Amino acid sequence: MKAFLRAVIVWGMGIMMTLVLAQAHDDDKKPYVLVIHGGAGTILKKNMTAEKELAYRTKLDEALRTGQAILEGGGTAVDAVVATINVMENSPLFNAGKGAVFNHRGENEMDASIMDGRDLNAGAVAGVRRVKNPINLAREVMTNSKHVMLSGEGAEEFADSRGVELVDPAYFRTKKRWNQLQKALERDQVFLDHDGDQDSGKPDTDKIADRGRDPEDPDQKFGTVGAAALDIHGNLAAGTSTGGMTNKRWNRIGDSPVIGAGTYADNNSCALSATGHGEYFLRAVVAHSVCALMEYKGLTLQQAADEIVMNKLVRMGGEGGIIAVDRAGNVTMTFNTEGMYRGYVKGQGEPVIQIYKEE
Amino acid sequence: MKAFLRAVIVWGMGIMMTLVLAQAHDDDKKPYVLVIHGGAGTILKKNMTAEKELAYRTKLDEALRTGQAILEGGGTAVDAVVATINVMENSPLFNAGKGAVFNHRGENEMDASIMDGRDLNAGAVAGVRRVKNPINLAREVMTNSKHVMLSGEGAEEFADSRGVELVDPAYFRTKKRWNQLQKALERDQVFLDHDGDQDSGKPDTDKIADRGRDPEDPDQKFGTVGAAALDIHGNLAAGTSTGGMTNKRWNRIGDSPVIGAGTYADNNSCALSATGHGEYFLRAVVAHSVCALMEYKGLTLQQAADEIVMNKLVRMGGEGGIIAVDRAGNVTMTFNTEGMYRGYVKGQGEPVIQIYKEE
């Protein structure tokens, strides 16, 4: 009996060891990671209804699981980034694709960019108005053009020549965003009455930041979507897609379509997507700065993110955040605002989704 | 007699010391520096006529002396950069302003950017067709808008609202550039006949580089102008202006109007303007990379320039060069092509102007 028990124990331990080793082997084979954001801003629980919060959490979960399935199947980081962003672009919850904000002329004018950390190949589009999924066009620019950045009608002409899906501009119009534009236009008017010509004089950061705020929907301003991934092949990629700022004028281009500012990916450091007050992110070359601090100064991903987002940007007055993953699979979701729609998933694990600062 | 001689010697030494100290004081007060480029490429002496070379040297000299006078008078680095670039924009010799190349549609479509190293303020415009001096509009965006980057017709609308000089697009048309476009269109045709659709398939660096070459005017491709300055107040600034690539399509945006790629300035490191195959410069975030290597890795300006231009870009296949000045007044003019129109001036010294690799 004792010998039988011993045999059972040894047999059991053998099975357990096999399982542990298999698991370790599996983890070793697939250390894939996906991290996303759906925009940063003054997102406070007190301003959020249970329904709205659930809607965001559900959509972020769907986005993560979509990319996770691709990575699990051996898909590339670029594939995962595009598919993940598509889920958010196709949802009216986020300021990208279907939910893009309106510019001063009442148009939806979108930007996107993507970068492959394997070879530093990159693609970007600025100011497109008929491309259903701007991130798909950015990818097409990256893989099937000799250029990195296309803009406006020319970018749409290229999209058409490559079979990238175009839609009627009406597709992007949502009631919620239209109302935001009307409020923004009204506030500009008030602002004009009190402070003279809004478009002249030195830029005043406080006024500008304030002008962009909607107390009833404070998260509209920095609503951009983005994703960064590490695939089982060890490659990094990142992408960003946005409608820009409500009431923007003069074919303004923010940081989202700018390689180095809103998006960067380099297998030597990390893959990163940013969301925030684009002008500051452009001036600080945020995405590339984080990568450079890792590569040139030897900082960890979190140290680099803290230095740029929590120190440099805060000193400059630039609100927003980033999500990033490094080649070891470390993740950061760092922001200096009240909240950021965000989440990550590692391997076959469960998605982790967060919205508020303390969570 | 001996006492008299001694007195003369002491008196003479006193005068000399005073002169030396005055000089030192003067240098201390005004260590201003200006460095410029007028584009990089396959610029070979054998392809250059004496007249053409003289024309370039004369115009580069004029540009340097224009900025030098501003810096000598206590003007800011930003003032000097703009005035210096204006001289080159107004000359048909360079691919910027008056001498801008034609795009695929036979239009002159220009980009420019400027950055102030003192506060990291920046302005950029992409795809403007009626702005006489795009660098002036970039400056206007920097100082008198809440944005960093404007594009296309929106940028021109902003220019109009701010009184920035607009001209009829015919102003930019030059016979030389028109002929270059015709040759490029012909070569594309030949290319099409032999290699299928030029706009599909994976980008082929060799083909692309080759397609952009005009054996009779090999310097046309990377003809961009730029300037970087250190003023007597210790501030750095840099700017870049370009017509982009001959025969470009789809409202392509290169590195010139992208803060971090074609232009960057930070008093903590250096001020830099780039010229070259824009797509590579965008992917490598060239301007910011040089600054980052100085700030984060402690490299000298020359070490940083060599690492990015002579190592990283060469590995990627990106042809071109940079000019830069750091806060100590060190200058670099580093390029991996056969030549680069370039020059610098330090304080009240004589301008140094170079064109070929060995000079």
XYZ file of C-alpha atoms in Angstrom:
718
model
C 0.000 0.000 0.000
C 2.831 2.322 0.964
C 4.605 1.463 -2.316
C 1.391 2.122 -4.219
C 0.930 5.520 -2.540
C 4.541 6.423 -3.311
C 3.984 5.435 -6.946
C 0.867 7.598 -7.094
C 2.724 10.560 -5.594
C 5.627 10.179 -8.016
C 3.190 9.801 -10.907
C 1.260 12.854 -9.767
C 4.386 14.915 -9.356
C 5.512 13.845 -12.779
C 2.305 15.090 -14.331
C 2.538 18.347 -12.407
C 6.155 18.858 -13.492
C 5.160 18.200 -17.080
C 2.365 20.741 -16.818
C 4.647 23.344 -15.217
C 7.322 22.777 -17.849
C 4.764 22.876 -20.632
C 3.409 26.113 -19.245
C 6.929 27.547 -18.966
C 7.665 26.407 -22.495
C 4.427 27.915 -23.701
C 5.220 31.226 -21.984
C 8.704 31.127 -23.419
C 7.339 30.586 -26.887
C 4.670 33.235 -26.672
C 5.544 36.185 -24.494
C 3.176 38.312 -26.521
C 1.753 41.494 -25.088
C -0.820 44.030 -26.210
C -1.514 47.401 -24.591
C -4.064 49.989 -25.688
C -5.516 53.394 -24.918
C -8.745 55.085 -25.909
C -7.756 58.622 -24.963
C -6.758 60.522 -21.829
C -8.376 63.489 -20.129
C -10.319 64.666 -17.107
C -12.134 61.378 -16.766
C -13.702 61.270 -13.305
C -15.878 58.533 -11.845
C -18.327 61.120 -10.545
C -19.033 62.251 -14.121
C -19.502 58.725 -15.429
C -22.732 56.746 -15.542
C -22.608 53.009 -14.918
C -23.874 52.403 -18.451
C -21.225 54.572 -20.048
C -18.432 53.012 -18.005
C -19.641 49.538 -18.919
C -19.769 50.483 -22.593
C -16.154 51.662 -22.511
C -14.930 48.640 -20.551
C -16.738 46.272 -22.885
C -15.303 47.875 -26.011
C -11.756 48.029 -24.610
C -12.091 44.354 -23.677
C -13.245 43.512 -27.198
C -10.340 45.445 -28.686
C -7.808 43.646 -26.485
C -9.255 40.205 -27.165
C -9.240 40.878 -30.901
C -5.528 41.658 -30.888
C -4.802 38.880 -28.410
C -6.322 36.282 -30.740
C -4.118 37.469 -33.587
C -0.964 37.381 -31.457
C -1.904 33.974 -30.053
C -2.233 32.661 -33.605
C 1.268 33.830 -34.466
C 0.160 37.041 -36.184
C 2.530 39.993 -36.301
C 2.524 42.932 -33.928
C 1.498 45.103 -36.896
C -1.495 42.853 -37.621
C -2.562 42.966 -33.983
C -2.188 46.738 -33.713
C -4.307 47.354 -36.818
C -7.089 44.923 -35.840
C -7.193 46.239 -32.283
C -7.402 49.856 -33.415
C -10.109 48.941 -35.948
C -12.384 47.865 -33.103
C -12.022 51.287 -31.482
C -12.223 53.174 -34.800
C -15.500 51.422 -35.564
C -17.003 52.386 -32.205
C -18.587 55.834 -31.710
C -17.199 55.852 -28.148
C -13.740 56.996 -29.201
C -12.423 60.015 -31.094
C -11.201 58.052 -34.105
C -12.940 56.697 -37.167
C -16.706 56.479 -36.514
C -16.583 58.656 -33.393
C -14.202 61.326 -34.716
C -14.806 64.882 -33.529
C -15.748 67.714 -35.881
C -13.370 70.419 -37.049
C -14.266 74.103 -37.243
C -15.920 73.571 -40.623
C -18.119 70.779 -39.335
C -16.067 68.059 -41.013
C -14.466 64.934 -39.567
C -10.787 65.160 -40.430
C -8.714 62.210 -39.263
C -5.066 61.296 -38.744
C -3.312 57.992 -38.109
C 0.134 56.442 -38.049
C 1.769 53.055 -37.594
C 5.319 51.854 -37.151
C 7.013 48.470 -37.319
C 9.788 48.190 -34.750
C 11.477 45.398 -36.702
C 12.754 47.620 -39.508
C 11.607 51.111 -38.495
C 9.238 51.126 -41.428
C 6.376 53.554 -40.892
C 3.264 54.996 -42.484
C 1.051 57.946 -41.659
C -1.900 59.896 -43.012
C -3.100 63.346 -42.020
C -6.392 65.084 -42.686
C -8.368 62.317 -44.388
C -12.151 62.621 -44.506
C -13.388 59.582 -46.403
C -11.229 56.712 -45.138
C -13.277 54.385 -42.937
C -10.270 53.131 -40.983
C -7.398 55.605 -41.154
C -5.020 53.124 -39.480
C -5.524 50.756 -42.443
C -4.464 53.510 -44.821
C -1.427 54.318 -42.659
C -0.475 50.666 -42.918
C -0.958 50.744 -46.691
C 1.323 53.796 -46.903
C 3.905 51.907 -44.839
C 3.855 48.699 -46.826
C 2.833 49.724 -50.332
C 4.181 53.200 -51.023
C 7.621 54.735 -51.155
C 6.432 57.397 -48.721
C 5.943 57.636 -44.978
C 3.397 60.444 -44.720
C 0.543 61.374 -47.044
C -2.119 63.985 -46.446
C -5.531 65.311 -47.417
C -7.049 64.533 -50.773
C -3.798 63.076 -52.038
C -3.890 60.462 -49.284
C -7.463 59.595 -50.267
C -6.463 59.314 -53.909
C -3.765 56.857 -52.842
C -6.327 54.991 -50.708
C -8.599 54.697 -53.711
C -5.775 53.400 -55.911
C -4.972 50.745 -53.314
C -8.507 49.608 -52.591
C -8.580 50.924 -49.030
C -12.219 51.294 -47.984
C -13.649 54.764 -48.534
C -16.992 55.870 -47.144
C -19.256 58.859 -47.488
C -18.181 61.532 -44.989
C -21.667 61.225 -43.468
C -20.555 57.883 -42.000
C -18.447 59.716 -39.418
C -21.118 62.139 -38.268
C -22.481 61.391 -34.807
C -24.945 63.481 -32.843
C -22.763 63.494 -29.746
C -19.751 64.959 -31.579
C -21.896 67.461 -33.437
C -23.246 68.768 -30.135
C -19.681 69.031 -28.828
C -18.757 71.175 -31.820
C -21.738 73.458 -31.235
C -20.684 73.901 -27.612
C -17.105 74.556 -28.649
C -18.260 77.145 -31.178
C -20.395 78.809 -28.523
C -17.519 78.891 -26.064
C -15.260 80.381 -28.710
C -17.847 83.077 -29.167
C -17.947 83.851 -25.464
C -14.178 83.735 -25.405
C -14.037 86.166 -28.322
C -16.373 88.578 -26.595
C -14.175 88.739 -23.551
C -10.677 88.316 -24.854
C -10.463 89.700 -28.335
C -9.353 87.797 -31.384
C -8.781 84.210 -30.389
C -6.313 83.690 -33.205
C -3.943 86.540 -32.552
C -1.436 87.243 -29.853
C 0.915 84.877 -28.101
C -0.577 81.512 -27.335
C -1.851 81.338 -23.793
C -1.707 77.813 -22.533
C -4.358 78.262 -19.867
C -6.816 79.855 -22.218
C -6.183 77.245 -24.854
C -6.554 74.330 -22.470
C -9.679 75.863 -21.029
C -11.169 76.535 -24.417
C -10.862 72.869 -25.298
C -12.768 71.726 -22.222
C -16.326 70.608 -22.160
C -17.474 70.260 -18.544
C -20.182 67.840 -19.593
C -17.851 65.617 -21.564
C -14.371 66.421 -20.339
C -12.760 63.476 -22.041
C -13.551 64.609 -25.577
C -10.387 66.605 -26.046
C -7.771 63.936 -25.905
C -9.853 61.111 -27.266
C -7.444 59.277 -29.488
C -6.972 55.543 -29.773
C -3.766 53.605 -29.925
C -2.171 50.213 -29.491
C 1.292 48.760 -29.025
C 2.198 45.111 -29.292
C 4.984 42.594 -28.850
C 4.432 39.486 -30.972
C 5.702 35.911 -30.553
C 8.419 36.642 -33.101
C 9.859 39.258 -30.744
C 8.833 42.223 -32.874
C 7.278 45.441 -31.634
C 4.760 47.701 -33.380
C 2.588 50.669 -32.445
C -0.224 52.646 -34.027
C -2.425 55.638 -33.305
C -5.675 56.923 -34.848
C -7.565 60.115 -34.076
C -10.093 62.728 -35.103
C -7.917 65.422 -33.558
C -9.333 68.327 -31.589
C -12.947 69.464 -31.712
C -13.255 72.768 -33.578
C -9.697 72.560 -34.953
C -8.956 74.897 -37.853
C -6.576 75.411 -40.730
C -5.993 71.699 -41.434
C -4.169 71.451 -38.137
C -2.034 68.340 -37.738
C -1.480 67.034 -34.231
C 0.963 64.471 -32.889
C -0.982 61.336 -33.830
C 0.198 61.065 -37.476
C 3.712 62.209 -36.670
C 6.276 59.439 -36.373
C 8.296 60.222 -33.253
C 5.609 62.339 -31.599
C 2.400 60.270 -31.384
C 3.778 56.900 -32.455
C 7.136 55.152 -32.423
C 8.363 51.568 -32.447
C 11.899 50.236 -32.394
C 12.817 46.676 -31.423
C 15.831 48.186 -29.652
C 13.654 49.988 -27.128
C 9.860 50.016 -27.165
C 6.622 50.518 -29.089
C 4.503 53.449 -27.997
C 1.281 55.327 -28.755
C 0.452 58.688 -27.221
C -2.729 60.625 -26.511
C -2.973 64.160 -25.267
C -2.616 67.821 -26.155
C -0.892 67.171 -29.487
C 1.013 70.433 -29.744
C 3.041 69.641 -26.613
C 3.598 66.069 -27.730
C 4.940 67.343 -31.056
C 7.330 69.806 -29.422
C 8.619 67.191 -26.955
C 8.767 64.444 -29.639
C 7.195 62.295 -26.929
C 7.188 58.807 -28.466
C 10.765 58.968 -29.689
C 11.959 60.581 -26.449
C 10.805 57.611 -24.392
C 12.552 55.213 -26.785
C 15.698 57.388 -26.781
C 15.859 57.476 -22.974
C 15.800 53.678 -22.967
C 18.301 53.212 -25.778
C 20.701 56.071 -25.038
C 20.419 56.426 -21.268
C 19.597 52.872 -20.279
C 16.407 53.760 -18.413
C 13.683 51.174 -17.935
C 10.446 51.696 -19.849
C 8.688 52.970 -16.719
C 11.538 55.326 -15.811
C 11.566 56.727 -19.326
C 7.775 57.122 -19.384
C 7.836 58.896 -16.020
C 10.605 61.243 -17.139
C 8.756 62.337 -20.286
C 5.087 62.191 -19.244
C 5.270 63.045 -15.543
C 8.236 65.425 -15.602
C 8.978 66.973 -18.992
C 5.387 67.256 -20.249
C 4.115 68.442 -16.869
C 6.793 71.165 -16.799
C 5.750 72.245 -20.305
C 2.037 72.111 -19.444
C 1.257 69.240 -21.788
C -1.587 67.010 -20.643
C -1.984 63.426 -21.773
C -0.480 59.997 -21.559
C 1.135 57.086 -23.315
C 0.888 53.336 -23.511
C 3.943 51.272 -24.407
C 5.499 47.838 -24.367
C 9.196 47.007 -24.504
C 10.909 44.014 -26.060
C 10.940 42.173 -22.723
C 7.166 42.511 -22.542
C 7.113 45.183 -19.846
C 4.095 47.444 -20.139
C 3.466 51.015 -19.093
C 0.279 53.073 -19.135
C 1.451 56.446 -17.853
C -0.634 59.650 -17.876
C -0.670 63.011 -16.143
C -4.424 63.578 -16.509
C -7.289 62.465 -14.275
C -7.847 59.358 -16.299
C -7.059 57.401 -19.431
C -9.094 54.656 -21.080
C -6.555 51.873 -21.141
C -5.813 48.196 -20.852
C -3.384 45.408 -21.560
C -3.227 41.695 -21.947
C -0.225 39.385 -21.614
C -0.211 36.040 -23.363
C -3.356 34.039 -22.792
C -4.139 35.963 -19.625
C -7.284 37.958 -18.941
C -7.387 41.566 -20.189
C -6.752 44.207 -17.536
C -8.848 47.325 -18.146
C -8.643 50.631 -16.291
C -10.134 54.099 -16.673
C -9.476 56.284 -13.631
C -6.238 57.401 -12.015
C -6.649 55.291 -8.889
C -7.490 51.806 -10.040
C 67.562 104.143 -20.463
C 67.006 100.713 -18.950
C 64.209 102.128 -16.801
C 62.667 103.795 -19.866
C 62.781 100.545 -21.844
C 61.207 98.707 -18.930
C 58.453 101.324 -18.780
C 57.841 100.963 -22.539
C 57.682 97.191 -22.217
C 55.263 97.374 -19.291
C 53.157 99.952 -21.160
C 53.165 97.810 -24.295
C 52.202 94.710 -22.387
C 49.454 96.657 -20.694
C 48.001 97.660 -24.033
C 48.275 94.115 -25.335
C 46.601 92.723 -22.227
C 43.813 95.267 -22.605
C 43.356 94.240 -26.235
C 43.344 90.558 -25.363
C 40.852 91.086 -22.547
C 38.671 93.305 -24.752
C 38.712 90.623 -27.413
C 37.931 87.965 -24.863
C 35.163 90.116 -23.482
C 33.827 90.711 -26.956
C 33.905 86.992 -27.729
C 32.278 86.297 -24.402
C 29.528 88.735 -25.164
C 28.922 87.555 -28.695
C 29.715 83.934 -29.341
C 27.073 83.887 -32.039
C 27.148 81.272 -34.744
C 25.152 80.612 -37.898
C 25.293 77.459 -40.022
C 23.301 76.741 -43.177
C 22.673 74.189 -45.900
C 21.181 74.447 -49.352
C 20.599 70.745 -49.913
C 22.678 67.579 -50.152
C 23.082 65.111 -53.001
C 25.392 63.762 -55.646
C 27.077 67.109 -56.112
C 30.331 66.525 -58.015
C 32.812 69.131 -59.189
C 32.994 67.462 -62.586
C 29.296 68.150 -63.151
C 29.535 71.772 -62.064
C 30.306 74.760 -64.260
C 32.375 77.598 -62.833
C 29.412 79.941 -63.259
C 27.021 77.662 -61.433
C 29.450 77.084 -58.588
C 30.040 80.816 -58.240
C 26.299 81.468 -58.188
C 25.827 78.989 -55.332
C 28.794 80.283 -53.344
C 27.655 83.875 -53.789
C 24.116 83.134 -52.630
C 25.263 81.045 -49.649
C 27.599 83.915 -48.702
C 24.741 86.404 -48.942
C 22.532 84.175 -46.805
C 25.210 83.832 -44.118
C 26.016 87.547 -44.051
C 22.310 88.376 -43.765
C 21.936 86.248 -40.665
C 25.310 87.337 -39.308
C 24.252 90.996 -39.386
C 21.114 90.171 -37.407
C 23.026 88.190 -34.795
C 25.715 90.891 -34.570
C 22.997 93.448 -33.882
C 21.645 91.402 -30.994
C 18.820 89.817 -32.970
C 17.463 86.452 -31.883
C 18.456 83.102 -33.322
C 14.893 82.807 -34.659
C 15.202 86.172 -36.456
C 18.514 85.132 -38.002
C 17.230 81.726 -39.105
C 14.193 83.233 -40.833
C 16.118 86.007 -42.613
C 18.852 83.607 -43.707
C 16.364 81.104 -45.091
C 14.467 83.905 -46.860
C 17.572 84.652 -48.949
C 17.662 81.038 -50.136
C 13.871 80.795 -50.555
C 13.954 83.868 -52.795
C 16.666 82.377 -55.011
C 15.782 79.959 -57.826
C 18.999 78.044 -57.058
C 17.494 76.091 -54.170
C 14.528 73.753 -53.836
C 12.546 76.052 -51.552
C 10.301 79.054 -52.211
C 11.068 80.467 -55.661
C 13.051 77.424 -56.825
C 10.722 74.754 -55.441
C 10.393 71.591 -57.515
C 7.125 70.480 -59.089
C 4.913 67.701 -57.775
C 3.262 65.058 -59.959
C 0.415 67.452 -60.779
C 2.775 70.176 -61.922
C 2.288 72.250 -58.787
C 4.833 73.676 -56.353
C 3.874 72.330 -52.953
C 6.071 73.515 -50.104
C 6.832 72.621 -46.499
C 8.700 74.435 -43.729
C 9.302 74.330 -40.000
C 11.043 76.324 -37.308
C 11.853 75.743 -33.654
C 13.018 77.953 -30.810
C 15.447 76.120 -28.516
C 14.714 78.506 -25.664
C 11.221 77.194 -24.914
C 10.785 74.341 -27.428
C 8.138 76.390 -29.194
C 7.731 75.313 -32.798
C 5.752 75.957 -35.958
C 5.393 74.060 -39.216
C 3.429 74.133 -42.448
C 2.978 71.355 -44.990
C 1.739 71.473 -48.571
C 1.333 75.221 -49.096
C 1.191 76.528 -52.660
C 0.706 80.280 -52.397
C 2.971 81.332 -49.510
C 5.966 83.262 -50.816
C 8.192 82.370 -47.873
C 6.965 79.215 -46.144
C 9.438 79.707 -43.275
C 7.693 82.987 -42.425
C 4.384 81.171 -42.153
C 5.981 78.462 -39.986
C 7.177 81.230 -37.695
C 3.713 82.772 -37.632
C 2.243 79.402 -36.657
C 4.831 79.158 -33.873
C 4.299 82.614 -32.427
C 0.706 83.475 -33.248
C -1.363 80.301 -33.211
C -2.182 77.686 -30.643
C -0.996 75.021 -33.065
C 2.356 73.607 -34.140
C 1.532 72.190 -37.562
C -0.914 73.423 -40.192
C -1.353 72.097 -43.709
C -2.703 72.733 -47.186
C -5.432 75.249 -47.816
C -6.078 75.632 -44.110
C -2.510 76.818 -43.596
C -2.979 79.348 -46.410
C -6.220 80.547 -44.863
C -4.316 81.112 -41.622
C -1.551 82.899 -43.568
C -4.133 85.184 -45.113
C -5.679 85.969 -41.731
C -2.269 86.897 -40.352
C -1.070 88.991 -43.273
C 1.672 86.572 -44.340
C 2.559 87.316 -47.968
C 0.686 85.203 -50.509
C 1.596 85.103 -54.182
C 0.140 83.656 -57.327
C 1.321 80.036 -57.697
C 2.909 81.125 -60.990
C 5.578 82.916 -58.928
C 7.158 79.562 -58.059
C 7.302 78.188 -61.590
C 10.795 78.054 -63.039
C 11.811 76.571 -66.374
C 14.577 74.490 -64.801
C 12.272 72.766 -62.334
C 9.604 72.245 -64.997
C 12.122 70.455 -67.182
C 13.137 68.315 -64.207
C 9.511 67.275 -63.736
C 9.201 66.350 -67.410
C 12.305 64.184 -67.126
C 11.005 62.577 -63.951
C 7.675 61.855 -65.620
C 9.496 60.322 -68.600
C 11.635 58.161 -66.344
C 8.570 57.017 -64.461
C 7.115 55.985 -67.783
C 10.200 53.998 -68.683
C 10.188 52.557 -65.214
C 6.560 51.571 -65.607
C 7.260 49.867 -68.910
C 9.935 47.721 -67.379
C 8.813 47.165 -63.842
C 5.082 47.238 -63.684
C 2.990 49.544 -61.541
C 5.342 51.902 -59.788
C 2.913 52.455 -56.971
C 2.289 48.902 -55.936
C 4.381 46.254 -54.303
C 6.888 46.559 -51.516
C 9.034 49.654 -51.670
C 12.361 48.963 -53.278
C 14.954 51.358 -51.975
C 17.266 51.063 -54.955
C 14.553 51.625 -57.478
C 13.165 54.529 -55.521
C 16.518 56.200 -55.085
C 17.274 55.648 -58.721
C 13.944 56.951 -59.855
C 14.594 60.210 -58.067
C 17.913 60.775 -59.795
C 18.470 63.123 -62.689
C 21.931 62.496 -64.114
C 21.997 65.998 -65.525
C 21.064 67.649 -62.258
C 21.758 65.122 -59.578
C 21.401 67.579 -56.735
C 17.733 68.302 -57.373
C 16.404 65.568 -55.180
C 17.598 66.655 -51.793
C 17.547 70.382 -52.438
C 16.181 71.766 -49.217
C 17.412 74.816 -47.342
C 17.981 75.204 -43.660
C 19.700 77.235 -40.992
C 20.628 76.876 -37.344
C 21.831 79.672 -35.108
C 23.189 80.483 -31.667
C 22.505 84.094 -30.705
C 24.291 86.414 -28.249
C 21.604 85.664 -25.685
C 22.681 82.029 -25.687
C 19.559 80.760 -27.435
C 19.435 78.232 -30.237
C 16.992 78.018 -33.153
C 16.709 76.059 -36.386
C 14.523 76.133 -39.474
C 14.028 74.241 -42.723
C 12.178 75.048 -45.958
C 11.640 72.852 -49.011
C 9.708 72.087 -52.153
C 9.998 68.379 -51.389
C 10.650 65.774 -54.070
C 10.176 66.319 -57.794
C 7.146 64.395 -59.049
C 5.887 63.667 -55.522
C 2.284 62.502 -55.301
C -0.607 62.194 -52.910
C 0.236 65.315 -50.892
C 3.297 63.557 -49.585
C 4.861 65.147 -46.513
C 8.599 64.704 -46.019
C 10.788 65.347 -43.001
C 11.227 69.105 -43.465
C 7.974 70.224 -41.769
C 8.164 67.555 -39.089
C 9.494 68.734 -35.737
C 11.999 66.094 -34.615
C 12.729 64.784 -38.121
C 13.829 67.723 -40.306
C 14.158 70.381 -37.631
C 14.822 70.472 -33.904
C 16.208 72.982 -31.427
C 16.709 72.665 -27.701
C 19.005 74.895 -25.663
C 19.962 71.764 -23.715
C 21.597 70.183 -26.747
C 21.634 71.698 -30.234
C 19.732 73.298 -33.114
C 19.608 71.284 -36.304
C 18.236 71.300 -39.842
C 18.310 68.244 -42.097
C 18.251 67.626 -45.829
C 17.974 64.309 -47.564
C 15.683 61.451 -48.490
C 12.859 62.566 -46.199
C 11.275 59.171 -45.636
C 14.409 57.840 -43.937
C 14.802 61.009 -41.910
C 11.216 60.660 -40.695
C 11.684 57.037 -39.663
C 14.946 57.776 -37.855
C 13.591 61.017 -36.297
C 16.967 62.422 -37.304
C 16.966 65.905 -35.784
C 15.696 64.806 -32.397
C 17.978 61.755 -32.377
C 21.094 63.927 -32.609
C 19.824 66.131 -29.764
C 18.876 63.056 -27.708
C 22.321 61.478 -28.127
C 23.860 64.670 -26.746
C 21.417 65.110 -23.884
C 20.889 61.494 -22.877
C 24.199 59.877 -23.802
C 26.571 62.815 -23.356
C 27.988 62.637 -26.877
C 29.520 65.726 -28.465
C 27.636 67.303 -31.352
C 30.020 65.761 -33.889
C 29.848 62.312 -32.300
C 26.054 62.465 -32.305
C 25.937 63.672 -35.921
C 28.306 60.897 -37.000
C 26.276 58.251 -35.188
C 22.999 59.260 -36.844
C 24.093 60.455 -40.295
C 27.143 58.279 -40.989
C 26.069 55.130 -39.149
C 22.330 54.816 -38.564
C 21.143 56.489 -41.784
C 23.781 54.732 -43.871
C 22.693 51.364 -42.446
C 19.083 52.203 -43.321
C 20.009 53.480 -46.781
C 19.034 57.086 -46.094
C 21.046 59.642 -48.039
C 21.457 63.224 -46.890
C 22.994 65.401 -44.246
C 22.515 67.833 -41.409
C 23.853 71.147 -40.195
C 23.784 71.981 -36.512
C 25.171 74.205 -33.792
C 25.290 73.471 -30.076
C 25.039 75.873 -27.151
C 28.827 76.146 -26.916
C 28.937 77.297 -30.526
C 30.331 74.077 -31.965
C 29.237 73.508 -35.524
C 28.760 70.381 -37.607
C 27.965 69.958 -41.302
C 27.750 66.181 -41.656
C 26.499 64.365 -44.770
C 26.742 60.907 -46.319
C 26.261 62.081 -49.915
C 28.814 63.312 -52.449
C 28.223 66.895 -51.501
C 26.131 69.401 -49.593
C 25.768 73.137 -50.200
C 26.770 74.460 -46.809
C 28.498 77.134 -44.804
C 28.901 78.738 -41.427
C 30.069 81.938 -39.826
C 31.213 82.511 -36.263
C 30.967 85.968 -34.722
C 32.366 88.684 -36.951
C 34.505 86.199 -38.858
C 34.389 85.541 -42.580
C 31.808 83.033 -43.837
C 33.158 79.574 -44.634
C 31.405 78.044 -47.641
C 31.761 74.491 -48.951
C 30.053 72.343 -51.565
C 31.951 69.110 -52.220
C 32.887 66.258 -49.905
C 36.611 67.012 -49.931
C 36.986 70.691 -49.236
